[in-house]
Each structure stands twice: as C-alpha cells, then as structure tokens.
Coordinates of C-alpha atoms in Angstrom, one line a residue:
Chain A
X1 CA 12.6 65.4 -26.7
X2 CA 13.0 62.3 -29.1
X3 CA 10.4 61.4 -31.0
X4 CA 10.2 57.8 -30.7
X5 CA 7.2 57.1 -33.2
X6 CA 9.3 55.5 -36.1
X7 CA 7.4 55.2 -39.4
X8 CA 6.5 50.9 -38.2
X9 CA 5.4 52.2 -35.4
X10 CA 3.2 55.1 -37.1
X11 CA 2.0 52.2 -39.0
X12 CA 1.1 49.9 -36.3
X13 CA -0.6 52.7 -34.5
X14 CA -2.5 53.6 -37.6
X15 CA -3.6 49.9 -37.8
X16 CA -4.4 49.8 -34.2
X17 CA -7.1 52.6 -34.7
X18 CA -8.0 51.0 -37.8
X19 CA -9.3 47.7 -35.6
X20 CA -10.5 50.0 -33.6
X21 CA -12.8 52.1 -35.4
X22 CA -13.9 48.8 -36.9
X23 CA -15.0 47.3 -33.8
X24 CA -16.8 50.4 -32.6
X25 CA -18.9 50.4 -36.3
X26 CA -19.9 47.1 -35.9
X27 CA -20.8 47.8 -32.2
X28 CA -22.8 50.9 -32.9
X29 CA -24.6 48.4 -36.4
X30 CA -25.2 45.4 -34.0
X31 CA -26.6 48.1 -31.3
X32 CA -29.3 49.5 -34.0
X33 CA -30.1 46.2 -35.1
X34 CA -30.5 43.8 -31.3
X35 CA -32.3 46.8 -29.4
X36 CA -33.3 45.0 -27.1
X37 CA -29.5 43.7 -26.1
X38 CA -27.7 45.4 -23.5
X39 CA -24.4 47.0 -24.7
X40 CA -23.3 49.0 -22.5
X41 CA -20.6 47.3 -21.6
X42 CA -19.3 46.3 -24.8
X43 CA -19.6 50.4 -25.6
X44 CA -17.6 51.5 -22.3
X45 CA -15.1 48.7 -23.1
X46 CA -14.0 50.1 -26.4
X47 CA -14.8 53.9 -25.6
X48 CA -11.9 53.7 -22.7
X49 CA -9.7 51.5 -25.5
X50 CA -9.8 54.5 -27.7
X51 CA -8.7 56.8 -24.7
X52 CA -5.9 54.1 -24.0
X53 CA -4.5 54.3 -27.2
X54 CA -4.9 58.1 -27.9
X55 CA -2.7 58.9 -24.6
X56 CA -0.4 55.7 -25.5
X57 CA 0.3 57.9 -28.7
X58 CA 0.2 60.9 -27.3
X59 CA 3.4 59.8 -24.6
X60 CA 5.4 58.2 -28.2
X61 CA 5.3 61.6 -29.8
X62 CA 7.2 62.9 -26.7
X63 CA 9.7 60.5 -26.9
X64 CA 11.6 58.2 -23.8
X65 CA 11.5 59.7 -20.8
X66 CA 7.7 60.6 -21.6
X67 CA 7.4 56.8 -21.8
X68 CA 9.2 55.9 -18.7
X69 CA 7.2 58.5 -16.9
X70 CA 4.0 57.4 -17.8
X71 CA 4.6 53.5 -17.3
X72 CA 6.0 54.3 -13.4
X73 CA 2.7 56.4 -13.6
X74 CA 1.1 53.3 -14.6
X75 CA 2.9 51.2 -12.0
X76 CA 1.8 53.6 -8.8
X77 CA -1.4 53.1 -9.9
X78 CA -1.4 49.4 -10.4
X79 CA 0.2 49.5 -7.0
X80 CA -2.3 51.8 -5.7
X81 CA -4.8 49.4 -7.0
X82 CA -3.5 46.6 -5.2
X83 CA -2.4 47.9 -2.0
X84 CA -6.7 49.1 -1.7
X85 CA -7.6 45.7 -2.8
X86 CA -5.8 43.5 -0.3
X87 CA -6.3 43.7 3.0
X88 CA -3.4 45.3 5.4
X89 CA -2.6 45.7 9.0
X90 CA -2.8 49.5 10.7
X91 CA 0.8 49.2 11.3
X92 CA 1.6 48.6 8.1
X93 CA 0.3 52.4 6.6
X94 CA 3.8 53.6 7.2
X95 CA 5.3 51.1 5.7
X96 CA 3.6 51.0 2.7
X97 CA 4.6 54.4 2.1
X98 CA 7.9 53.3 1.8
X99 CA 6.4 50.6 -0.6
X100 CA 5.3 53.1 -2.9
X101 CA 8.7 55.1 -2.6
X102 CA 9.9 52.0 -4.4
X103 CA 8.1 53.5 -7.6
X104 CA 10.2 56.2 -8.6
X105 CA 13.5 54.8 -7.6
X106 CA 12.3 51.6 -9.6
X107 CA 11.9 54.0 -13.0
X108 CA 15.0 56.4 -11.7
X109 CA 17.5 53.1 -12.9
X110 CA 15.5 52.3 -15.7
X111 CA 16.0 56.4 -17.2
X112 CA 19.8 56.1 -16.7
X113 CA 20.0 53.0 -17.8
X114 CA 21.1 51.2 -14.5
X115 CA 20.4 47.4 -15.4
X116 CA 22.2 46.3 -12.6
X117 CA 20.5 48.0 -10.0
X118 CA 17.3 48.0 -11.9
X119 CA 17.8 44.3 -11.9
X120 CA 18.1 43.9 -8.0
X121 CA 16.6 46.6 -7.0
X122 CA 13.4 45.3 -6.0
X123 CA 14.0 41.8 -5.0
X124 CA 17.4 42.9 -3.1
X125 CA 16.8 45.6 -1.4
X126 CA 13.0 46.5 -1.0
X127 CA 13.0 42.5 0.3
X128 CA 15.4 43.6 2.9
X129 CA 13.9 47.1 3.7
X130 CA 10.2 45.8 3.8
X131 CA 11.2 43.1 6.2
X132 CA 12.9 45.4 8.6
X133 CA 10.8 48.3 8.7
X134 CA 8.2 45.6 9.4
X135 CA 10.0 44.5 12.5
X136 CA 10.7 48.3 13.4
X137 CA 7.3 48.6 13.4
X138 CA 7.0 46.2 16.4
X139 CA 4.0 44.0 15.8
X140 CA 4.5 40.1 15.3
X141 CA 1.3 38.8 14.6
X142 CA 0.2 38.8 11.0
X143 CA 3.9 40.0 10.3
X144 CA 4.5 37.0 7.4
X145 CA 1.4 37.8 5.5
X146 CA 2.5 41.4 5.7
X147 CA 5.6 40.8 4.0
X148 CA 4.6 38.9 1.4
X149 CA 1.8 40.7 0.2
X150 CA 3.5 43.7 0.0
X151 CA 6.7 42.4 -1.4
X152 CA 4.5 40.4 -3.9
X153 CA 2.6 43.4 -5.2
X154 CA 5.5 45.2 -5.6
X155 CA 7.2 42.7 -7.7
X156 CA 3.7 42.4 -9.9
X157 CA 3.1 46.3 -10.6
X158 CA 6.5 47.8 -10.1
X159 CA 9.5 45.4 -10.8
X160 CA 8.1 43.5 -13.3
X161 CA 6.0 46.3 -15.5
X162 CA 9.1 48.8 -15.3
X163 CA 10.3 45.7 -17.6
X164 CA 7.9 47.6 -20.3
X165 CA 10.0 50.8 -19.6
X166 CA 13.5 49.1 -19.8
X167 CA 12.5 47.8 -23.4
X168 CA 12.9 51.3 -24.2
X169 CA 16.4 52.0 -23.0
X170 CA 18.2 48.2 -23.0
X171 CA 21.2 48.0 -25.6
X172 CA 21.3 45.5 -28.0
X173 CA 23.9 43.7 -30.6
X174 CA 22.2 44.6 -33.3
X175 CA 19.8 47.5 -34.1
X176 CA 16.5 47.2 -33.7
X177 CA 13.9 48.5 -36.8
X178 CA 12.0 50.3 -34.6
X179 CA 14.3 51.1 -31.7
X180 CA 13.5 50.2 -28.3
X181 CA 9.8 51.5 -28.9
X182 CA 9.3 49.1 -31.4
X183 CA 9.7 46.0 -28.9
X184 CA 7.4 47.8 -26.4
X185 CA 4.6 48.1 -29.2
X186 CA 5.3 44.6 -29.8
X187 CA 5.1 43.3 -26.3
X188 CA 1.7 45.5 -25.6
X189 CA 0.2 44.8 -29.1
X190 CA 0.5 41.0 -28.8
X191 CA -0.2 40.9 -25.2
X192 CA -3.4 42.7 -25.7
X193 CA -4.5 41.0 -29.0
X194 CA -3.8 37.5 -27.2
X195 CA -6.7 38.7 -24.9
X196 CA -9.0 39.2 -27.3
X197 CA -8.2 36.2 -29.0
X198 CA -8.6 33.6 -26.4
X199 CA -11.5 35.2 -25.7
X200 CA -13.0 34.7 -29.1
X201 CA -11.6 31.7 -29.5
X202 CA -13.3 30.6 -26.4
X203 CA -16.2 32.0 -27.1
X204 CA -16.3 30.3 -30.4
X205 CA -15.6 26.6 -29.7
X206 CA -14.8 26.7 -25.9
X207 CA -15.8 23.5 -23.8
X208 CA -13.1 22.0 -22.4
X209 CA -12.1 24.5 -18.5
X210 CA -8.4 24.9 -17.9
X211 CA -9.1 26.1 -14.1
X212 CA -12.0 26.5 -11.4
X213 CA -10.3 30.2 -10.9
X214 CA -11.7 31.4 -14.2
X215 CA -14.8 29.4 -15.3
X216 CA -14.8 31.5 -18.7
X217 CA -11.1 29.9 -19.8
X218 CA -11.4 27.0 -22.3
X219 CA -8.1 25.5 -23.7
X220 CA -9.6 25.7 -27.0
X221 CA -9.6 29.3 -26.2
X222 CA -5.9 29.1 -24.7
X223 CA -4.5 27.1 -27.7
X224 CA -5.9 29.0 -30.2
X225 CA -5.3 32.4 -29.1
X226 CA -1.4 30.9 -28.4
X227 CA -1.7 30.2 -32.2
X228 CA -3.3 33.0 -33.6
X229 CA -0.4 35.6 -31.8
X230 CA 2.3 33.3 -32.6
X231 CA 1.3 33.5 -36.1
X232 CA 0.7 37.8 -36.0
X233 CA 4.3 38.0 -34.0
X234 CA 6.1 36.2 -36.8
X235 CA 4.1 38.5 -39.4
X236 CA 4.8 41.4 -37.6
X237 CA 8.4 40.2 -36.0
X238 CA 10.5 41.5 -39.3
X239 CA 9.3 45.3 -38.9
X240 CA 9.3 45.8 -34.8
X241 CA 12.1 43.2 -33.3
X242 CA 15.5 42.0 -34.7
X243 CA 13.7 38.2 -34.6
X244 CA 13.7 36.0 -37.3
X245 CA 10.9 33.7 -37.8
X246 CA 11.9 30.8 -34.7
X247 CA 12.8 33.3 -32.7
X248 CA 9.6 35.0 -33.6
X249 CA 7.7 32.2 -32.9
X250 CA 9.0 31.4 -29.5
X251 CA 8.4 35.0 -28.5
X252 CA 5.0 34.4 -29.6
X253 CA 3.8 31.5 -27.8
X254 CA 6.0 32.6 -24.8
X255 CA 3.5 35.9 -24.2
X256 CA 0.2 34.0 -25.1
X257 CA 1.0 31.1 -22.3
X258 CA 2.5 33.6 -19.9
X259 CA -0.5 36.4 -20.8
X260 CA -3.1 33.9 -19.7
X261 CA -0.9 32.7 -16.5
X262 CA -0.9 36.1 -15.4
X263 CA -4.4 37.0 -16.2
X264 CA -5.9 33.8 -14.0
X265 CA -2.9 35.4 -11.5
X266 CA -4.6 38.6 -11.1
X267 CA -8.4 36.2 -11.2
X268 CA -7.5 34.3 -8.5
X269 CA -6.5 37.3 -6.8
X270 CA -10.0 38.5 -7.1
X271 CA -11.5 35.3 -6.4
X272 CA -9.9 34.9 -2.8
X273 CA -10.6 38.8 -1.7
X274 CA -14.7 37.7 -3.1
X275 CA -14.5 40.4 -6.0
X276 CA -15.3 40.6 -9.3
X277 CA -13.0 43.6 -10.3
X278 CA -10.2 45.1 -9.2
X279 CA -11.1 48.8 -9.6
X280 CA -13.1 50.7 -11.6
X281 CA -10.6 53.4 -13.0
X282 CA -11.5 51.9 -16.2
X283 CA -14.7 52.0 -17.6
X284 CA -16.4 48.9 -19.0
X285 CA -12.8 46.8 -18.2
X286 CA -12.8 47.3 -14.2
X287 CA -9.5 48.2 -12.7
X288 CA -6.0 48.9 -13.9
X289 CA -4.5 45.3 -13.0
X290 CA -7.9 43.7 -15.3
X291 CA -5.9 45.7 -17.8
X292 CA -2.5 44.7 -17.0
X293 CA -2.9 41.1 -15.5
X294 CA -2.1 39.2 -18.7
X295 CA 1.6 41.9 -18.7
X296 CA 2.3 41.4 -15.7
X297 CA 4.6 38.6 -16.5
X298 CA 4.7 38.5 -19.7
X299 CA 6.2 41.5 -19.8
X300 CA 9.8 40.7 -17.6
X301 CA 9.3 37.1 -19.8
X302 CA 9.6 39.2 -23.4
X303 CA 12.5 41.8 -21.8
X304 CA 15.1 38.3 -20.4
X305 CA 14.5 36.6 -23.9
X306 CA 15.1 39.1 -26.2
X307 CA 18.2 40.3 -23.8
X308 CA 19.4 36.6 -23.6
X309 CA 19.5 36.6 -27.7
X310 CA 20.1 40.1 -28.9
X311 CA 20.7 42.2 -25.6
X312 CA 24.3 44.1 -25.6
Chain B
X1 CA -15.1 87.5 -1.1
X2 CA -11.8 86.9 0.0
X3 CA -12.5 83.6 1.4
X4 CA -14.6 82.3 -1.5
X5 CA -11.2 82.7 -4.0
X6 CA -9.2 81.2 -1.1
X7 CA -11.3 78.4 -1.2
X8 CA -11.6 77.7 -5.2
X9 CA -7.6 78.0 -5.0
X10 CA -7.2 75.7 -2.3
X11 CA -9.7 73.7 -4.1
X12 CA -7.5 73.7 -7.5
X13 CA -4.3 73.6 -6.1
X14 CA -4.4 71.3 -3.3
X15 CA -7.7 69.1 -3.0
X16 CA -8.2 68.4 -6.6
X17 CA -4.4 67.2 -7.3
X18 CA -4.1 65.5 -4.1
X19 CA -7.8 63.5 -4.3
X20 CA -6.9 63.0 -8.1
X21 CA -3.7 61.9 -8.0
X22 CA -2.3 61.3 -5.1
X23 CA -5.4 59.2 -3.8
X24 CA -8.2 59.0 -6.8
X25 CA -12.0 59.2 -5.7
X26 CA -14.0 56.7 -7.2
X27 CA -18.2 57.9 -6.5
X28 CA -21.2 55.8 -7.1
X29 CA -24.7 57.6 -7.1
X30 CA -23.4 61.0 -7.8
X31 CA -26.6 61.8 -9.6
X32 CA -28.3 61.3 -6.1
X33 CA -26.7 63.9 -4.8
X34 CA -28.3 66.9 -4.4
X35 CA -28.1 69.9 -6.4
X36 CA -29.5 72.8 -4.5
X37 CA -30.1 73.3 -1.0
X38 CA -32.0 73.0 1.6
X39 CA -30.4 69.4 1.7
X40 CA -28.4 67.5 4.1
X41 CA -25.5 65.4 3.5
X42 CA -24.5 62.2 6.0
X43 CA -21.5 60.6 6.1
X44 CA -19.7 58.4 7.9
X45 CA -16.8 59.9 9.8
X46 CA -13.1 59.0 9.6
X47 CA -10.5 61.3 8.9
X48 CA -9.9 65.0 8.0
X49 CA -10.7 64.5 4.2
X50 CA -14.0 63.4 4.4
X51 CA -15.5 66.5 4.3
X52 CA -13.2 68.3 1.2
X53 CA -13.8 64.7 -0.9
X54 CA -18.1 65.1 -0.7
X55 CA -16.9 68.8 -1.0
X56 CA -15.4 68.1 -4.1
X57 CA -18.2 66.4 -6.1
X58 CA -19.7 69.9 -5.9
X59 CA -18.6 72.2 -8.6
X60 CA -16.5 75.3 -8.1
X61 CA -19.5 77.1 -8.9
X62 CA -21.6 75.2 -5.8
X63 CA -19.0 75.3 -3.4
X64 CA -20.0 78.1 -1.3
X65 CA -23.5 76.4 -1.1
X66 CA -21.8 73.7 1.5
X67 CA -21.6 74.0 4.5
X68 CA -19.8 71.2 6.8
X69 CA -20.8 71.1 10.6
X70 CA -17.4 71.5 12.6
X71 CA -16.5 70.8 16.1
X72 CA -16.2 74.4 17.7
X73 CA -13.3 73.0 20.4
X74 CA -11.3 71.6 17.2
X75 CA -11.4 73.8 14.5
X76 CA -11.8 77.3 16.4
X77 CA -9.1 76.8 19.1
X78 CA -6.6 79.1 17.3
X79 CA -7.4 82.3 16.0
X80 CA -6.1 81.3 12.4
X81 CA -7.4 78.0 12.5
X82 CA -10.8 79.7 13.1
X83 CA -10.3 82.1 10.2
X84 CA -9.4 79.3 7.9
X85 CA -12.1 76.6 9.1
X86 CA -15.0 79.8 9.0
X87 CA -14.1 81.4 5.7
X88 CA -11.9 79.1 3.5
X89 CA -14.0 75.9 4.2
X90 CA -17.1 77.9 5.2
X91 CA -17.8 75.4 8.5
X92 CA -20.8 76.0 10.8
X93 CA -19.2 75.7 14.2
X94 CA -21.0 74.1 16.8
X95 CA -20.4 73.6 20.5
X96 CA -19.9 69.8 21.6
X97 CA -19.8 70.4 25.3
X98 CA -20.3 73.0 27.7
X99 CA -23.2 75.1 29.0
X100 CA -26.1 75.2 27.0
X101 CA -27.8 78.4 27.2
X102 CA -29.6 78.0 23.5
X103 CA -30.1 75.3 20.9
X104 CA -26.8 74.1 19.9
X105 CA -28.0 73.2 16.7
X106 CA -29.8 77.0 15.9
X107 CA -26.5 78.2 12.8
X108 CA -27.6 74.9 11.3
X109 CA -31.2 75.7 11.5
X110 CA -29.9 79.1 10.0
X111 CA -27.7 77.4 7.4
X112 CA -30.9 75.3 6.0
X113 CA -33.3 78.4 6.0
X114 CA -31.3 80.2 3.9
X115 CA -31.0 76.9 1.8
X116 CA -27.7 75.8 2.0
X117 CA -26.4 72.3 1.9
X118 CA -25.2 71.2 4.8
X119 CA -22.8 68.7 5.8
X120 CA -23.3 66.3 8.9
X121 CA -21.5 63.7 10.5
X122 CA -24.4 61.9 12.7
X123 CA -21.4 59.7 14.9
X124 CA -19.9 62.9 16.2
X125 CA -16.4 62.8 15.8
X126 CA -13.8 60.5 13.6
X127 CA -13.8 57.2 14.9
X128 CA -11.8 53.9 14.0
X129 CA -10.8 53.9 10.7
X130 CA -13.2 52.2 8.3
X131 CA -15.6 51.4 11.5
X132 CA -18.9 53.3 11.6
X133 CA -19.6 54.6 15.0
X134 CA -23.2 54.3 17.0
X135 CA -25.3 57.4 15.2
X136 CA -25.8 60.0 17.6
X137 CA -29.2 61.8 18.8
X138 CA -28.3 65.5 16.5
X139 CA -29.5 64.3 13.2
X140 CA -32.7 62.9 14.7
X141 CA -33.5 66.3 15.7
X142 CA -32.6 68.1 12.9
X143 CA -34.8 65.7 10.7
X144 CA -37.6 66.3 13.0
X145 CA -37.3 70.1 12.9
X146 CA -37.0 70.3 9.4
X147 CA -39.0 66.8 8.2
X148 CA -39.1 68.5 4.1
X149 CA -35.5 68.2 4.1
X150 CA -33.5 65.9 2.1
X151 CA -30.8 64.0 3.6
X152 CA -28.4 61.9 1.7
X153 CA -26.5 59.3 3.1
X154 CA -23.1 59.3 1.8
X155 CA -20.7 55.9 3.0
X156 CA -16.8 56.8 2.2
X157 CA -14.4 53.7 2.1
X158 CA -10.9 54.5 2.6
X159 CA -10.0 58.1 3.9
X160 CA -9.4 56.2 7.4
X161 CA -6.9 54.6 5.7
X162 CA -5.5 57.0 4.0
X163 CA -5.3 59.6 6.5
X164 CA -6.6 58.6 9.6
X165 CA -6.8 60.4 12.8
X166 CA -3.6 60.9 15.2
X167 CA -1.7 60.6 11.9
X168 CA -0.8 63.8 9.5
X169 CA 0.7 61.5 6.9
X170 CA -1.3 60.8 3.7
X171 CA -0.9 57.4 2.3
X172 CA -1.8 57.0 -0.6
X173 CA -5.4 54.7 -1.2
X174 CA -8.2 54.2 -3.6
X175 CA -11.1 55.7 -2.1
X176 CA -15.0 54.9 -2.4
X177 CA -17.8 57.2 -2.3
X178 CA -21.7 55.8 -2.4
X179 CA -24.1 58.2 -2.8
X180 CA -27.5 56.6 -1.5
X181 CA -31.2 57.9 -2.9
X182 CA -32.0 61.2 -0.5
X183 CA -34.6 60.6 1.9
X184 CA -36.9 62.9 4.2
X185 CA -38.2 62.6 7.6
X186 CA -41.6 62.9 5.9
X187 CA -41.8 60.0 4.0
X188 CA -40.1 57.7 6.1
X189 CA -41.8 56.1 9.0
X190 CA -39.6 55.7 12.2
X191 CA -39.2 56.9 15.1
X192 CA -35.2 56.7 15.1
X193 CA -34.2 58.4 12.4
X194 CA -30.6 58.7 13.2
X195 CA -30.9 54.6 13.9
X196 CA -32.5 54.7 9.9
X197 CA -29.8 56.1 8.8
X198 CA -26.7 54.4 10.0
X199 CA -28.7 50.8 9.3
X200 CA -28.3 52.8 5.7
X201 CA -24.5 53.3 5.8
X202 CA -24.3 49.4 7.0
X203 CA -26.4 48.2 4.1
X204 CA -24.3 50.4 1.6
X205 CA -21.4 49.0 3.1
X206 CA -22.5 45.5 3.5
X207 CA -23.6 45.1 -0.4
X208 CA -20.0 45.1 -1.6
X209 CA -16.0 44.5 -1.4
X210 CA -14.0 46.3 1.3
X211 CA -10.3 45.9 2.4
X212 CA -11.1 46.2 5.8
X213 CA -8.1 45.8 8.2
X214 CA -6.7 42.9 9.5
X215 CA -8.0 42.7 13.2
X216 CA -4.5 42.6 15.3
X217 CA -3.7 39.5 17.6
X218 CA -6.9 37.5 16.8
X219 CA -5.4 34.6 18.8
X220 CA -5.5 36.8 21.9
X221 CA -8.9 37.1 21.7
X222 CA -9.4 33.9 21.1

C-alpha cells in the first residue's frame, strides 16, 4: 500500500473541504434568511459533494491500485448508466455482457502499466469483438445502431475515463511534484471547478446561447469560466504538474473548452432519449455521467498532452 | 427458525450484493410502502427478481412478514425447490390449474388474517420483458373479500432486462422501483378493480423516461 496523498496534495484536499464547508455555511445562512426559497436541491447538491470527496480521499490514503480500482468502479457504473439509458435490442443482452467484460480488462493494462494495449484496447479490439458477436447473434435489422451505441459508450465511460487511472501510473521525463496523483487531482480539480464557474459566470452576465442543446450555456459563461481555470491551472500548475506557465495555460483552456464539449455531449444525450437526468445515484446532481460529462473527454485530452510534452 | 436465518443470509450474502452492486435499485415512494400487514403489494411481473427487489426494501427485521404468491407447478415441482421456495422465501403456493375442489386463493386469505404482507402479481405469470400483461381476475377477488386491505401498486423498470425469463444470465442494469400511494377497495369506486389497478401501473409508467426495447424488424410490420 502506497500512500499516494503527497503533502500538495494534502493541501489541495484540505482546500477543497475548505470551499466546501464554505459553500455549505452560506447555504445553511441564505436558507435561514430566504425561508420561503426552496433549497433542497442546492443542500442535496453539496451534501453528496462532501461524500464525493471524503471517499475520493479515503481511496488516496490507500494508495494506486485503490485508485485504479475505484475509477474502473466508476467506469462500470457510468457504463451501467448508459447502457439503462439508451435504448437496446433483446439480442443485444448478451452481448452487452461482453461490453461490460471490457471494464476490468480496460483497468487490468492500466495496473501493469500496458500503454500499448491500454491504448488499443478498446478501439482495436472491443470494435472488432462487438461487431462480430453482433453478427453471431443473427439479427440484421437495427444491427448499425447497435454497434455504435455500444461501441460509443464504451469509449465515453470506459476507454476514455480509465485515462484518469493511467495518470496514475504513466512514466514521465521528469518527475512530477506530486507524482502521478498530483496530475489526477489536477485534471479532476479543474475539471470540476470549470463547472462551477461557467455556471456562475453564466449566471452572472449570461445572454448570449452557445447551443439549442443546453439553453442554460451562455458564452459569457463559456469564456469566462475558460479564463477563470486557465488562470487557477497556472497558479496551481507549479505544485501538481511539471508545467510551466504556457504549458500551464494551454492545459488550462484545453479542459475548460473540452469540459463544456463533453458536458453538452452527455446534454444532448439526454435531450434525444426526452430526459432530464441521466440517473439518480447522485443526489441533488442526477446520475453518474451529470457528474462525469464535462471528464469524459477532457480527461484522454489532459493524459495525450501532458504525454506528448513530458511523458517517458 | 431454520429458514428465517437461511433467508437473512441469503439476504446479505447474495440479494443485497447482487441488487447493490451488480444491478443498483433505485425506489421512488418508499415511504408509501407499507409498514405492517394486513397489506398487499402489486407489481408488475417480469423476471425472477422481482419479488427479492420489493423483498428487499423490507428490513431484515420485516422480512418474515412477506409473503410472495408463487405458482405451485413452478416453484414446488422438486422436492428441494419446494423446501427453498416454502421456507427460505416464505412463498404462499397456489394452484394455477387443475381441479378445484376449494378456493384457490383460501392460504392467501390465511396469510392476510394473520396480517402478513403479501405479495401479488395480478398478470399471472412473467410476461415480455418491460410489457405489462392484461391484469387478471385474482386480485379483483381478493380486494373484494378483504375491501379494508391496503394494496400498493409497485411498477419495476428493468429486471426484464436484466434477467428476463428463459435466460439464467444476469446482465447487469439500473433498475426502477415506483412505489404508488396504497389504495383500498373501500374507498375506491369501480367495479374492476384489477382493471384500476393496471390503468395504475400504465400511468406510473407513462409519467416518465424508460429505455424500452427497440421493437425488432419494424419494416416487416410495416
């Protein structure tokens, strides 16, 4: 067991709780003094939040494989999510058991290490295998829509989140301050905050819609949640990643853009199935993938460009 | 006594991990549900776990208050099928078909007088997964006979999926449970109760999102 919460990343914790507990005072403050405003939701969002990150810190303190575990965890889930939301053909029940086998052979090349089959894994060889068992399975019609939703949802919740768990274990030129952990933290912290941002920021001045898909997304909330977490991942760059301050920067912007294309990814999801959520394992936030959409591919996106720059 | 810790272990160490992880129950209404017998439970019908996932809302505790109504051909053809189905998951057994010398439905009259909660499935057998069947004549009867009764309609999404009948594999699926208000025959006035009750399941069904499945070859129908 390797205990993979390094003192930055003790700290960053510490400050994440921090935000935290200041959120949920001036819920519980704004909640005695509207009484008549509902904030229910609002207290459910930030209740589950603070289970989130207690059993994100609880898996650090057990150190790497813990981690890896708990994002494939994360992963079937997400799957599991996905596979109830969209619809599927009886013949295909079979088959998607084989779809979720996918899950721990994904995270099995990410604990030894395997890039290169980690790599191709999923978009070699479940590609292949999907497609055939399909056929075995002897019915034509419906057969391409089949395939691609089950190949895409694997991509989405397995391939490219087991990204996340590779951070932990991929080599690099030159060492990291925080280890591998310390570019997860980064990734999820500034993924997460981005969220929050945009939303404020939209909230704030918001007029201008980026797309039908989600009527609540202004580009003044885009732009200046892309500017607010460029500017945190430059501040916070030096003590959790080898970047220096262009680099920094780049990585930045690169999560808030792709955050928010992966967030209307998972909307528009939603919006063609005629749902509003896509579970409700999470209380006051809906399903997994609400949690996850804006990782989804921001997640492989940080992994090739820190690997491009600094991977060994 | 032996059957009662048979069923709280097969309860922790095979239904709870499998409907937790393996599947994960998500239940709406669960404060409709009712506590303390006499009460009936209705649900729709479509696979094998239907009965152990309203089972498990129940606490250990309340367990051996439920009491599922069971096909007598199915579950008592073998002699250790029988044992299990009678004492581990405490079924009342009734007899679909065949002479009829009494009331078929008398051990469920039995079950309620002693105030048990009992479980029914008003279509009769699993049907099509994620279809819910015509409502058969049974529950009619029982409302009639016991009209102070509560019966809660219960609509499961997703166990047909997950394990449907003519198929002992599990896949794995999110699965929804709506508990609806309890009603008695009392208060509500029709003359088809069983035909109240499944326009109840439709409505619960109709008011939100459900990955049905994809009809096969809709162009030869067309």
């Amino acid at each position: 067991m390797d205990n993979i919460l390094t003192d930055p990343i003790w700290l960053g914790m510490f400050g994440v709780y921090a935000v935290l507990g200041t959120a949920a005072a001036s819920i519980l403050l704004l909640k005695n003094r509207l009484k008549d405003k509902d904030f229910s939701e609002l207290v459910a969002r930030t209740k589950t939040w603070g289970y989130i990150i207690l059993m994100a810190t609880v898996v650090l303190a057990l150190g790497t494989k813990a981690a890896i575990i708990a994002i494939g965890f994360i992963s079937f889930l997400a799957l599991k999510e996905y596979f109830t939301l969209v619809p599927t053909r009886k013949v295909d029940r079979r088959v998607l058991l084989w779809a979720y086998l996918c899950v721990p052979i994904q995270y099995y090349w990410v604990f030894i290490g395997w890039y290169g089959l980690f790599i191709i894994f999923i978009p070699v060889y479940a590609l292949l295998f999907i497609a055939f068992r399909l056929i075995l399975a002897g019915e034509t019609s419906g057969y391409i829509k089949s395939v691609g939703t089950m190949h895409w949802g694997l991509m989405l919740t397995v391939f490219n989140l087991s990204h996340l768990a590779f951070l932990l274990v991929m080599p690099t030129t030159v060492e990291l301050p925080a280890g591998g952990a310390g570019l997860l933290f980064y990734v999820l912290f500034l993924t997460q905050f981005n969220d929050v941002a945009q939303y404020f920021w939209g909230k704030l001045f918001g007029k201008h819609q980026v797309t039908e898909i989600s009527p609540g997304k202004s580009w003044e909330g885009l732009i200046g949640g892309i500017c607010t977490t460029t500017v945190l991942a430059i501040i916070l760059a030096p003590f959790y990643t080898p970047f220096t301050w262009p680099y920094a920067m780049a990585a930045g912007a690169l999560i808030a853009s792709v955050g928010f294309i992966g967030d209307v990814t998972i909307s528009a999801v939603k919006r063609d199935l005629g749902t509003k959520d896509s579970g409700s394992l999470l209380p006051g936030h809906g399903g997994v993938l609400d949690r996850l959409d804006s990782l989804t591919l921001a997640a492989p996106l940080f992994l090739h460009f820190t690997r491009y720059f600094f991977g060994g | 006594m032996l059957g009662r810790a048979l069923q709280i272990l097969f309860f922790c160490l095979i239904v709870k991990p499998v409907l937790l992880i393996i599947l994960g129950v998500r239940v709406k209404g669960h404060e409709n549900l009712p506590e303390d017998g006499p009460a009936i439970l209705i649900a729709n019908h479509n696979s094998h776990l239907d009965t152990l996932v309203l089972m498990n809302m129940y606490s250990l505790r309340n367990l051996r208050k439920l009491r599922p109504v069971a096909a007598a051909d199915y579950f008592m053809k073998t002699p250790l099928r029988a044992w299990l189905s009678t004492n581990v998951i405490n079924i009342i057994p009734i007899a679909r078909k065949g002479k009829r010398t009494s009331d078929p439905l008398e051990p469920i009259y039995d079950a309620l007088d002693n105030d048990q909660i009992v479980i029914f499935y008003p279509e009769g057998s699993r049907g099509e997964p994620e279809k819910i069947a015509d409502f058969k004549r049974g529950i009619s009867i029982l409302a009639e006979k016991y009209p102070d009764v509560s019966v809660a309609p219960i609509l499961t999404f997703g166990l047909g999926k997950a394990l449907p009948k003519g198929d002992p594999v599990i896949v794995p699926f999110f699965v929804d449970v709506i508990v609806d208000k309890p009603c008695k025959f009392k208060d509500c006035k029709t003359d088809d109760f069983s035909e109240f009750l499944e326009q109840k399941l439709k409505t619960l069904k109709n008011g939100q999102y459900f990955a049905d499945y994809i009809e096969e070859n809709p162009l030869v129908d067309a």
